């Protein structure tokens, strides 16, 4: 019996406040369906003003928080999260401004939403909060 693996990729366009207009990531495919044992590649393109961009991939299972999968940079090989084996591979391609994620030997447990992100990431606002006069 063939077991299907559903993989969803979502854009996590997280940028620095000052570079928010210029830095971004784009994931073109919204989902991929494949069978156990096959290989799937998820695309992620990016635009960055940095001369050393650092791209990250996260995996989020249903009703769970995103988990760090791997990170890739211009210099060095990057790193893989502790839970993820050699089946998960990625390489930063500077000429095409992309960092595709390849998952080999698919397993049903790979069914998840996959996020591509560009570091540095921030979750703060550039505005100073209003303070009550004293």
Short mmCIF file of N, CA and C in Angstrom, two decimals, residues 5 14 25 37 46 60 63 68 73 98 107-108 111-112 119 121 126 130:
data_model
loop_
_atom_site.label_atom_id
_atom_site.label_comp_id
_atom_site.label_asym_id
_atom_site.label_seq_id
_atom_site.Cartn_x
_atom_site.Cartn_y
_atom_site.Cartn_z
N UNK A 5 2.76 11.37 1.44
CA UNK A 5 3.35 12.36 2.33
C UNK A 5 2.97 13.73 1.78
N UNK A 14 10.40 37.10 7.26
CA UNK A 14 10.78 37.80 8.48
C UNK A 14 12.06 38.56 8.19
N UNK A 25 11.89 36.67 1.49
CA UNK A 25 11.96 35.30 0.97
C UNK A 25 10.67 35.00 0.22
N UNK A 37 9.59 7.18 0.72
CA UNK A 37 10.79 6.70 0.05
C UNK A 37 11.28 7.59 -1.08
N UNK A 46 15.30 34.28 -2.32
CA UNK A 46 15.45 35.38 -1.36
C UNK A 46 16.03 36.62 -2.03
N UNK A 60 6.98 22.67 10.86
CA UNK A 60 5.90 22.79 11.83
C UNK A 60 4.86 21.70 11.59
N UNK A 63 -0.59 21.54 14.92
CA UNK A 63 -0.81 21.94 16.32
C UNK A 63 0.47 21.99 17.15
N UNK A 68 13.37 24.36 14.48
CA UNK A 68 14.50 24.70 13.63
C UNK A 68 14.99 23.46 12.90
N UNK A 73 24.54 29.61 5.19
CA UNK A 73 25.12 30.94 5.01
C UNK A 73 26.10 30.91 3.84
N UNK A 98 18.86 31.50 -4.02
CA UNK A 98 17.91 30.49 -3.55
C UNK A 98 18.57 29.56 -2.53
N UNK A 107 9.33 10.14 4.71
CA UNK A 107 8.61 9.34 5.69
C UNK A 107 7.30 10.07 6.01
N UNK A 108 6.30 9.33 6.45
CA UNK A 108 5.02 9.95 6.79
C UNK A 108 5.22 11.04 7.84
N UNK A 111 5.39 14.82 6.98
CA UNK A 111 4.22 15.64 6.63
C UNK A 111 4.15 16.82 7.59
N UNK A 112 4.24 18.04 7.05
CA UNK A 112 4.30 19.24 7.88
C UNK A 112 4.26 20.47 7.00
N UNK A 119 17.60 35.55 8.02
CA UNK A 119 18.05 36.14 9.27
C UNK A 119 18.87 37.39 8.97
N UNK A 121 16.27 37.94 12.09
CA UNK A 121 14.82 38.05 12.24
C UNK A 121 14.51 38.81 13.51
N UNK A 126 9.33 49.14 15.00
CA UNK A 126 10.29 50.23 14.98
C UNK A 126 9.81 51.46 15.75
N UNK A 130 4.06 54.55 23.38
CA UNK A 130 3.66 55.77 24.07
C UNK A 130 3.69 55.53 25.57
#
